[in-house]
mmCIF file of C-alpha atoms in Angstrom:
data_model
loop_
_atom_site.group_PDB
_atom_site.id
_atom_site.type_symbol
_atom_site.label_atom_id
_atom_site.label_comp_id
_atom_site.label_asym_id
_atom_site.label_seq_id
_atom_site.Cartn_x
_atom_site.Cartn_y
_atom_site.Cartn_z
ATOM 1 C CA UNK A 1 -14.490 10.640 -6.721
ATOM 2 C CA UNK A 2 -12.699 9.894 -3.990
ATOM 3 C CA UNK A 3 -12.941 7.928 -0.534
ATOM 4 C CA UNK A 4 -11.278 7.081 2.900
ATOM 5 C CA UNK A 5 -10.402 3.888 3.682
ATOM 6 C CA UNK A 6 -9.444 2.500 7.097
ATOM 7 C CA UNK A 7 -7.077 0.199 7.822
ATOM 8 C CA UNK A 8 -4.827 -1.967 10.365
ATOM 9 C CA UNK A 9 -7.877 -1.743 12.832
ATOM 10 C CA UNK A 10 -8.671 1.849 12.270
ATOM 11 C CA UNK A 11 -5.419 2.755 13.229
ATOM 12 C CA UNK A 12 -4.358 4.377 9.522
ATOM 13 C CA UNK A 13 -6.528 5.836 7.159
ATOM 14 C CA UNK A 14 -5.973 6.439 3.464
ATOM 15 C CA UNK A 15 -7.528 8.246 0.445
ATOM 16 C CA UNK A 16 -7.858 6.157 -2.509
ATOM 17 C CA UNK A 17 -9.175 7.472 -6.258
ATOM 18 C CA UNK A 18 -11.901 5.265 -7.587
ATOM 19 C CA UNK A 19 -13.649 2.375 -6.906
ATOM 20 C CA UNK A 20 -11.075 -0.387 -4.781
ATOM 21 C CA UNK A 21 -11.878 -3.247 -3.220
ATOM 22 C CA UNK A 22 -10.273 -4.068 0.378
ATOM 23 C CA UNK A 23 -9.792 -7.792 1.109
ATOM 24 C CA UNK A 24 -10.036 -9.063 5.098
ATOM 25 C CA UNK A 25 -6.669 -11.031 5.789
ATOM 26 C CA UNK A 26 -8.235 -12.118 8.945
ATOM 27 C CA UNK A 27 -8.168 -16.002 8.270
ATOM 28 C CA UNK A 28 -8.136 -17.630 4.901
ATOM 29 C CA UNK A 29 -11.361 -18.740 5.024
ATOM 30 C CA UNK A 30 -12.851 -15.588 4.894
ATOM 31 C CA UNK A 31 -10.339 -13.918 2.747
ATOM 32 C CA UNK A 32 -11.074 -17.013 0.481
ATOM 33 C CA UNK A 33 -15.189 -16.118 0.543
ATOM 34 C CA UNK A 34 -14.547 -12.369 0.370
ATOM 35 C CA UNK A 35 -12.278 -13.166 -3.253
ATOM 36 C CA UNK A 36 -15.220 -15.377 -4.656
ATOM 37 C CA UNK A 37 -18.445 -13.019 -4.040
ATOM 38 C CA UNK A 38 -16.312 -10.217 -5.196
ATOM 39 C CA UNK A 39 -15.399 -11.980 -8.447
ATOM 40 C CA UNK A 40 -18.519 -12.994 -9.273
ATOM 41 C CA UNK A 41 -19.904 -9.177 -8.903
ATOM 42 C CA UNK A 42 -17.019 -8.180 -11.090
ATOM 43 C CA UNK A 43 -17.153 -10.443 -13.738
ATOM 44 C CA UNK A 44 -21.019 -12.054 -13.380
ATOM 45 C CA UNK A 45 -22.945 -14.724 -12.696
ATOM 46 C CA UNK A 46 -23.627 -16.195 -16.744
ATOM 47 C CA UNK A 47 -22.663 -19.678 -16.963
ATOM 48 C CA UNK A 48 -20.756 -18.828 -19.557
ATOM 49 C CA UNK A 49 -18.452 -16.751 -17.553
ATOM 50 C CA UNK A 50 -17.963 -19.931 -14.836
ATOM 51 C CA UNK A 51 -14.211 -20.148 -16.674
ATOM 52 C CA UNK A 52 -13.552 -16.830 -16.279
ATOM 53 C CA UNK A 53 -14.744 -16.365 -12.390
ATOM 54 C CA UNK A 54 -13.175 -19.735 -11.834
ATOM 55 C CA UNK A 55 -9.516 -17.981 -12.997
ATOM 56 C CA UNK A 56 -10.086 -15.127 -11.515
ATOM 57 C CA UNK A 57 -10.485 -16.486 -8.601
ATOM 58 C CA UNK A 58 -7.560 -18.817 -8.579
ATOM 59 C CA UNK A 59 -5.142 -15.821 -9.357
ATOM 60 C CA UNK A 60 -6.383 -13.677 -6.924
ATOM 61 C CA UNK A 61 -6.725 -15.979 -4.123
ATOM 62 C CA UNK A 62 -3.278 -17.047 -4.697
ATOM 63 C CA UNK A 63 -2.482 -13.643 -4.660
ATOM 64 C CA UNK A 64 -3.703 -13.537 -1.153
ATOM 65 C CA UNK A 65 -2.491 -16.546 0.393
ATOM 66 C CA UNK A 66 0.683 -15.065 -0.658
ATOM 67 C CA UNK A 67 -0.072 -11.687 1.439
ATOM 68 C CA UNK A 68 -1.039 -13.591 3.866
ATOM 69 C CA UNK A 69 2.152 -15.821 4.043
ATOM 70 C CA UNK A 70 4.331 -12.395 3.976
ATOM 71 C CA UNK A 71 2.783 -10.801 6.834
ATOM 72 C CA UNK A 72 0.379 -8.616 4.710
ATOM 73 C CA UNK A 73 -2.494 -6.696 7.181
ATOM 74 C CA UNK A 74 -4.010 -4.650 4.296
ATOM 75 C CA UNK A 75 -4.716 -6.105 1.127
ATOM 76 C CA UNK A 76 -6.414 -3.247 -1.466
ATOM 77 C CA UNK A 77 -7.787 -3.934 -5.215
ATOM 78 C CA UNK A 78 -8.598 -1.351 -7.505
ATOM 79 C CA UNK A 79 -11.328 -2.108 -9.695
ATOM 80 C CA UNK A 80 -11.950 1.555 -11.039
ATOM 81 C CA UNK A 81 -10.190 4.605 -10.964
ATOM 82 C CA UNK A 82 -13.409 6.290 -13.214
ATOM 83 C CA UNK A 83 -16.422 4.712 -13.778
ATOM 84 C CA UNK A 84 -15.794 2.848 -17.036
ATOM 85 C CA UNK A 85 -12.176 3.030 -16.348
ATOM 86 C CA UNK A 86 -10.681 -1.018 -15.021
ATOM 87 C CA UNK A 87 -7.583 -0.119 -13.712
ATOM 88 C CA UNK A 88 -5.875 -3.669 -12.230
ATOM 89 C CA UNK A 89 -3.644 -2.236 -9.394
ATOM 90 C CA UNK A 90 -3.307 -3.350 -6.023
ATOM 91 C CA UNK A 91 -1.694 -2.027 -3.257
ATOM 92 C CA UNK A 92 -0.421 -4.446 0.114
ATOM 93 C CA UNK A 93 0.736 -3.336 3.462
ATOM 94 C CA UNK A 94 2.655 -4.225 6.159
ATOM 95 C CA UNK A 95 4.861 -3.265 9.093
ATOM 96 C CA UNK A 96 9.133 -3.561 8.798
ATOM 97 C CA UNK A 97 11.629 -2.914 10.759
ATOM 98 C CA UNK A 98 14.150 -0.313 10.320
ATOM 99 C CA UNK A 99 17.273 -1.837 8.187
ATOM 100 C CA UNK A 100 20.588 -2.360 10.218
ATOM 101 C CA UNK A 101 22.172 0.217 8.101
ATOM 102 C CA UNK A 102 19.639 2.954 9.338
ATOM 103 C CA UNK A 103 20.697 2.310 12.878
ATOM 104 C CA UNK A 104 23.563 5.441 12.725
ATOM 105 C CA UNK A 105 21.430 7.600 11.363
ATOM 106 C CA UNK A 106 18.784 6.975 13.445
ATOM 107 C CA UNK A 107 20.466 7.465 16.899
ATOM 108 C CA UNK A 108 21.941 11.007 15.459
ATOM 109 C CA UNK A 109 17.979 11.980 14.619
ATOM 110 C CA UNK A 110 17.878 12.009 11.219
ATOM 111 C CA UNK A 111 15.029 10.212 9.966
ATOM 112 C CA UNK A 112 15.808 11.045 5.796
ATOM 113 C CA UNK A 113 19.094 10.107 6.102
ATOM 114 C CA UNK A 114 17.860 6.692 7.923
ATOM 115 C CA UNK A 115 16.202 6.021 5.160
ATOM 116 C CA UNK A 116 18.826 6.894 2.370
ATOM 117 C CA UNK A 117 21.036 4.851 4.211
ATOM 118 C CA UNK A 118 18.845 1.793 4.648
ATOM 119 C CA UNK A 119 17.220 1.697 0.718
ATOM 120 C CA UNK A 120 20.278 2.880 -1.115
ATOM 121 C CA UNK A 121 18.016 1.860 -4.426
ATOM 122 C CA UNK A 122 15.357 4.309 -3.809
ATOM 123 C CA UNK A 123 14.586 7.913 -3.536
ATOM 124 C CA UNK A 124 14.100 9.878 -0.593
ATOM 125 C CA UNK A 125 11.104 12.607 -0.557
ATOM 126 C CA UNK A 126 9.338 14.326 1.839
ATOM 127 C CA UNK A 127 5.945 13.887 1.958
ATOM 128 C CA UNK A 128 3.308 14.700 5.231
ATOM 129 C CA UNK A 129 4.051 12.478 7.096
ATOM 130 C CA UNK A 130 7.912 12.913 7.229
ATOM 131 C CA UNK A 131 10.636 11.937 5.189
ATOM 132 C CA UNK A 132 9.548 8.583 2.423
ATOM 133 C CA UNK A 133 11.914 6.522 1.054
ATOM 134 C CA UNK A 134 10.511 5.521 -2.691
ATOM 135 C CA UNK A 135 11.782 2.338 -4.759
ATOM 136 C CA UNK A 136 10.839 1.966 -8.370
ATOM 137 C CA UNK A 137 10.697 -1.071 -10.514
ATOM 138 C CA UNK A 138 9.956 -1.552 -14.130
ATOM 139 C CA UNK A 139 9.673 -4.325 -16.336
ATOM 140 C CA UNK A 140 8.472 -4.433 -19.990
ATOM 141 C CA UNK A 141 6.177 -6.748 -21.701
ATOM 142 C CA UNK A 142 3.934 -7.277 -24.799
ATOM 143 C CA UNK A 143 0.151 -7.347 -25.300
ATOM 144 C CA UNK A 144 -1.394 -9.664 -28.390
ATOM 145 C CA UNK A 145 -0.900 -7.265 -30.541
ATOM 146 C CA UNK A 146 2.487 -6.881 -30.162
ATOM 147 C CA UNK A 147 1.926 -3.010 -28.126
ATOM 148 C CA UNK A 148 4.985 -2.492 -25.500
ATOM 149 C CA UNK A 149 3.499 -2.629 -21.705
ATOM 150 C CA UNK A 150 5.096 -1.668 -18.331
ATOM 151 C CA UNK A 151 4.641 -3.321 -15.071
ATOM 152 C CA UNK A 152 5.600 -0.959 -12.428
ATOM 153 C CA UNK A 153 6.255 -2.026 -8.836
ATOM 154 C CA UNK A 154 6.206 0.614 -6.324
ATOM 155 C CA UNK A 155 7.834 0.373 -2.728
ATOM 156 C CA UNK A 156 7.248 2.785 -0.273
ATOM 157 C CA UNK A 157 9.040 3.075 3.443
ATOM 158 C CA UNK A 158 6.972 4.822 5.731
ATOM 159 C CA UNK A 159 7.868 5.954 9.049
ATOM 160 C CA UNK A 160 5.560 5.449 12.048
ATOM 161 C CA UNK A 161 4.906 8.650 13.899
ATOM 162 C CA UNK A 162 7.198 7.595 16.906
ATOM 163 C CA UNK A 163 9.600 6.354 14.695
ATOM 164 C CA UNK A 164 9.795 2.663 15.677
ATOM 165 C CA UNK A 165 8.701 0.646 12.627
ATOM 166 C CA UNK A 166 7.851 1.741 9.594
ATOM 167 C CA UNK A 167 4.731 1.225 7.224
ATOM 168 C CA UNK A 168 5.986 -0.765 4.116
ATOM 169 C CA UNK A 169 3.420 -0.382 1.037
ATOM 170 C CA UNK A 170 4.319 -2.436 -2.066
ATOM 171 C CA UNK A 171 2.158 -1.210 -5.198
ATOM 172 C CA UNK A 172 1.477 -3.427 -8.139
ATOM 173 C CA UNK A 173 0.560 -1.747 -11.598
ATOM 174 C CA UNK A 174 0.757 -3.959 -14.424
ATOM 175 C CA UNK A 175 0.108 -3.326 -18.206
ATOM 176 C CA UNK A 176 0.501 0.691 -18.159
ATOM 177 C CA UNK A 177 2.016 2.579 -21.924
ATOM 178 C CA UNK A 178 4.301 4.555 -19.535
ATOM 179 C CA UNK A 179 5.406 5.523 -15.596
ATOM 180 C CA UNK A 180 3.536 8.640 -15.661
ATOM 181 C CA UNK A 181 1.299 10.001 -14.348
ATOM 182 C CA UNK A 182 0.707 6.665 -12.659
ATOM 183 C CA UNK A 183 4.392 6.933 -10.273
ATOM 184 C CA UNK A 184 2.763 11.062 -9.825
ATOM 185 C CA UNK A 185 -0.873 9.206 -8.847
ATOM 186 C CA UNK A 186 0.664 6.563 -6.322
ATOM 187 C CA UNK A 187 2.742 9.083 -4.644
ATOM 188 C CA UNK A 188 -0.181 11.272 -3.710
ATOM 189 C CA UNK A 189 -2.557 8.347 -2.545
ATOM 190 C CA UNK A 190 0.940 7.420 -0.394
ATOM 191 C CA UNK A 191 0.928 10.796 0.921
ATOM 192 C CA UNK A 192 -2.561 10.646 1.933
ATOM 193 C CA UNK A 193 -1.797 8.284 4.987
ATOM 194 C CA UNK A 194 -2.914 9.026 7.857
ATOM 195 C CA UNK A 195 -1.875 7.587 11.302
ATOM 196 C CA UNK A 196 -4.666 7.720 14.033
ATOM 197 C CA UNK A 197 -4.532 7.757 17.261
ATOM 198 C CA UNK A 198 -6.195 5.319 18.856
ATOM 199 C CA UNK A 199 -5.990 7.343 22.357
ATOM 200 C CA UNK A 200 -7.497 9.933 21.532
ATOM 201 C CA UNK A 201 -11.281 8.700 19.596
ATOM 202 C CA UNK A 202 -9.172 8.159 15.952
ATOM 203 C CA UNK A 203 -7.879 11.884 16.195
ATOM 204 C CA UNK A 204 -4.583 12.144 13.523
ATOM 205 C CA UNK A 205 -1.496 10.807 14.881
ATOM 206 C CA UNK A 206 0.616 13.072 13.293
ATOM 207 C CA UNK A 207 4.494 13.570 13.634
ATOM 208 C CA UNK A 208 5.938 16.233 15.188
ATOM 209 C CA UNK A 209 8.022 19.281 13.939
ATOM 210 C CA UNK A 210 10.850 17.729 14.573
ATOM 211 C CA UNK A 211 9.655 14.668 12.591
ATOM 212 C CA UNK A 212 8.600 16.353 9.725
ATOM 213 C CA UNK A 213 11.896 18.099 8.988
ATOM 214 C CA UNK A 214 13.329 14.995 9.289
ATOM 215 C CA UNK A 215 14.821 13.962 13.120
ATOM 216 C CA UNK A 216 13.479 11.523 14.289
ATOM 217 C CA UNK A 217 11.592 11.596 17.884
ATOM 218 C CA UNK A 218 13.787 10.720 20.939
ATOM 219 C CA UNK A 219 13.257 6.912 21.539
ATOM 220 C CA UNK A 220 11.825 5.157 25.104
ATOM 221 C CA UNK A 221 15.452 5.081 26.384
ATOM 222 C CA UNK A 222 15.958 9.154 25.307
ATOM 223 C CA UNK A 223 13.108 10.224 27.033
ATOM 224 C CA UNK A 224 13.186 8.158 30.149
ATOM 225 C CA UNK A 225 17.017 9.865 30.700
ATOM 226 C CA UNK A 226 15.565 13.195 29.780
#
């Protein structure tokens, strides 16, 4: 089961796996009242549970005043990826500008090496939108029973269509036996970003051929000489 999800005003759309809950970063207030109902659907309204929904609550809402403070405009919760299945990952998004280091790269039209040259760390893969540059992060821990857990932190730099900013998505998974499939599973809910265009009734922004082979589109200055 899968569904679409729109984001950043309708302006991006993306297919998520599951059951995920998106959080309005509006104004705190309602972020704040959106956390709270949704916690007490999630873990119930028994008074003996008023501990539990009262931490749950506190992490996540920290969690989002954080967002909020980085410049977060999508804030995404998964709560199942099967029914029966909790799966604890979250996904945030925002917009970046292009590194310095990109800046070569970028006026010669190459969008992939742009992006090798600005995230040296990460990988570089095409996906449909265009050449992504992917950054992995692992960190181990233990459960009470002693069991070895991974927290894996995902970043991935996504081009805008006209090749002006790009769409940074940072993915949290925490407490996972191993990096696959879950890296395999984030990469294809990544991939499934769509860019809309909001001149033409939400029809897909997509890049052009150019674009997707990975040269970037002339900028304002390039076309306005051409």
């Amino acid at each position: 089961m899968t569904r679409n999800v729109r984001f950043r005003e309708g302006r991006m759309r993306i297919v998520l796996p599951g059951t995920w809950a998106s959080i309005p970063l509006e104004d705190e207030e309602t972020a704040v009242e959106h956390v709270r109902r949704l916690v007490r659907r999630q873990v119930g309204k028994a008074d003996r549970l008023a501990r539990a929904r009262r931490e749950a609550t506190q992490e996540v809402v920290g969690n989002v005043r954080a967002a909020m403070a980085a410049g977060v405009h999508t804030y995404l919760m998964s709560l199942e990826l099967l029914p029966g299945v909790p799966f604890p990952a979250v996904i945030l998004a925002l917009d970046e500008e292009w590194p310095a280091a990109s800046a070569e790269a970028l006026a010669a039209g190459d969008v992939a090496q742009a992006l090798r040259d600005g995230y040296p760390t990460g990988e570089v893969e095409p996906q449909r939108n265009g050449p992504v540059a992917r950054v992995v992060e692992m960190t181990q821990g233990k459960t009470g029973e002693g069991d070895t857990v991974l927290t894996m932190r995902l970043e991935y730099h996504i081009p805008y269509p006209d090749g002006s900013k790009l769409l940074l998505a940072r993915v949290n998974v925490p407490g996972i036996p191993s990096a696959e499939p879950f890296a395999t599973l984030f990469d294809e809910i990544l991939d499934s970003v769509t860019f809309m265009d909001p001149d033409h009734d939400g029809q897909e922004a997509g890049p052009s051929d150019d674009a997707r082979d990975g040269a970037a589109r002339p900028g304002p200055s390039e076309r306005a000489a051409s």
